[in-house]
Short mmCIF file of C-alpha atoms and ligand atoms in Angstrom, two decimals:
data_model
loop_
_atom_site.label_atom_id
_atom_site.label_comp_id
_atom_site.label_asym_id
_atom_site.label_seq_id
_atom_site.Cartn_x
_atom_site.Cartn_y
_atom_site.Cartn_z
CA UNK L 1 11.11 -59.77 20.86
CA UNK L 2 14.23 -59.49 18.29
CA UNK L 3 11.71 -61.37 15.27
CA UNK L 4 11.37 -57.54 13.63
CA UNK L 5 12.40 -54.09 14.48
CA UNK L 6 10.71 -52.26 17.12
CA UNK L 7 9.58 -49.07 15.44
CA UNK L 8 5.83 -49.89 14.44
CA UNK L 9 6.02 -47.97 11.27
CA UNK L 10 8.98 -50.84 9.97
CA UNK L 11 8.75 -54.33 9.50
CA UNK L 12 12.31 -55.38 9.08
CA UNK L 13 13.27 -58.76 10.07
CA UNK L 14 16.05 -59.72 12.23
CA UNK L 15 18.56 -61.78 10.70
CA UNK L 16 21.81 -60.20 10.99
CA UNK L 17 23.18 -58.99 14.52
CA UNK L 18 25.90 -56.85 13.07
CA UNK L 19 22.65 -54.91 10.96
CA UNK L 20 21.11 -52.10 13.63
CA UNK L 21 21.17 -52.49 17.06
CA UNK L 22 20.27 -54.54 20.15
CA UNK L 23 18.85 -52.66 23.31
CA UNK L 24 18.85 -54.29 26.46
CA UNK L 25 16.28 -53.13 28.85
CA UNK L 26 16.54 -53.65 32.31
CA UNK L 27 13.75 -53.76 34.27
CA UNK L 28 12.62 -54.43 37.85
CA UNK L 29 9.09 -56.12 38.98
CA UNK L 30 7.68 -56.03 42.64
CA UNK L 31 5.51 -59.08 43.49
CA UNK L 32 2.13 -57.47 44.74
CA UNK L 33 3.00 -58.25 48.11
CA UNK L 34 5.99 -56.58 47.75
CA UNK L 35 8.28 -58.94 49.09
CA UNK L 36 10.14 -59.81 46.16
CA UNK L 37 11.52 -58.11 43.29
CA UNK L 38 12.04 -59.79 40.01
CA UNK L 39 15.03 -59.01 37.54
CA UNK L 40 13.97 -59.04 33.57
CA UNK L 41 16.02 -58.60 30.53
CA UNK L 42 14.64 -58.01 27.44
CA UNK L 43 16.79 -57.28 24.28
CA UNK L 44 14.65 -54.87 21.65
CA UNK L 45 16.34 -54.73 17.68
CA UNK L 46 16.32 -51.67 15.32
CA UNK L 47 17.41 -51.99 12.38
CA UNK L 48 20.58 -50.10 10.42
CA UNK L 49 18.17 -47.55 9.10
CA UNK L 50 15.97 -46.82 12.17
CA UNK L 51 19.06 -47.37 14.60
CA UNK L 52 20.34 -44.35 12.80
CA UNK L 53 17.64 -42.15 14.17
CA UNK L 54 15.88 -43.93 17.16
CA UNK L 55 16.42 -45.21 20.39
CA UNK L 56 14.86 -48.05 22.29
CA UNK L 57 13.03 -46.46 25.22
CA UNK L 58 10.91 -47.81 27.69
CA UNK L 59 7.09 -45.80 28.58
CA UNK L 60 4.61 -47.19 31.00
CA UNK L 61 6.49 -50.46 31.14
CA UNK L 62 5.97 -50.24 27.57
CA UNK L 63 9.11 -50.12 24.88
CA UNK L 64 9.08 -48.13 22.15
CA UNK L 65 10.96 -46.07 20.14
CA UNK L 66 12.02 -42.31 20.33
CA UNK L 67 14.24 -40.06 18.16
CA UNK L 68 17.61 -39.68 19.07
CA UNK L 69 18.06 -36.26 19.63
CA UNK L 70 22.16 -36.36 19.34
CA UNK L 71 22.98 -37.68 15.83
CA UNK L 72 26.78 -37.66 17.03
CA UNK L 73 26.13 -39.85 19.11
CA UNK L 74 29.11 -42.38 19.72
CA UNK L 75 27.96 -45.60 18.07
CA UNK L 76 27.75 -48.23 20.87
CA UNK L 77 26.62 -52.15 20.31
CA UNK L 78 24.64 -52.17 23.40
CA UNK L 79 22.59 -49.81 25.25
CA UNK L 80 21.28 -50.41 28.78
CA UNK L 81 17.94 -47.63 29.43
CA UNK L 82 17.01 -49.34 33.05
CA UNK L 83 13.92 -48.15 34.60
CA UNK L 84 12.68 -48.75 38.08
CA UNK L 85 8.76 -50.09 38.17
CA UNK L 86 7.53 -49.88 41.73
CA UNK L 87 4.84 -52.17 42.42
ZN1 LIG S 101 13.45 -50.55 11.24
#
């Protein structure tokens, strides 16, 4: 998941955690029978130029990236989107 940034349209490598950011997405499964729900974290990377304008979302258990629509923004390390997937 962190080998490149997410945004499709860049092919930056990871190499550096103090270049871009990390996104943790939080994200909930439901076993088909629905008696169980499983936990996931996965961490996403942008790098310092896309981090600038983007944010790691996640669509249709899909992530991807989306234009941050606040550019003053206070510049956190971490962000946490969480999204609820009902099975
Ligand atoms: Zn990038």
């Amino acid at each position: 998941m962190l080998s490149s940034c997410l945004n499709p349209s860049c092919s930056a490598p990871f190499r550096y955690l103090y270049d871009g950011r990390i996104f943790t997405v939080e994200r909930f499964l439901t076993s088909p029978d629905g008696l169980s729900t499983e936990r996931m974290i996965e961490h996403y990377w942008l790098c310092g130029a896309c981090s600038r304008s983007m944010k790691v979302v996640v669509e249709q258990g899909v992530a991807t990236t989306a234009p941050i629509r606040t550019e003053r923004m206070a510049a956190r390390g971490v962000e946490a989107p969480r999204q609820l997937l009902a099975g």
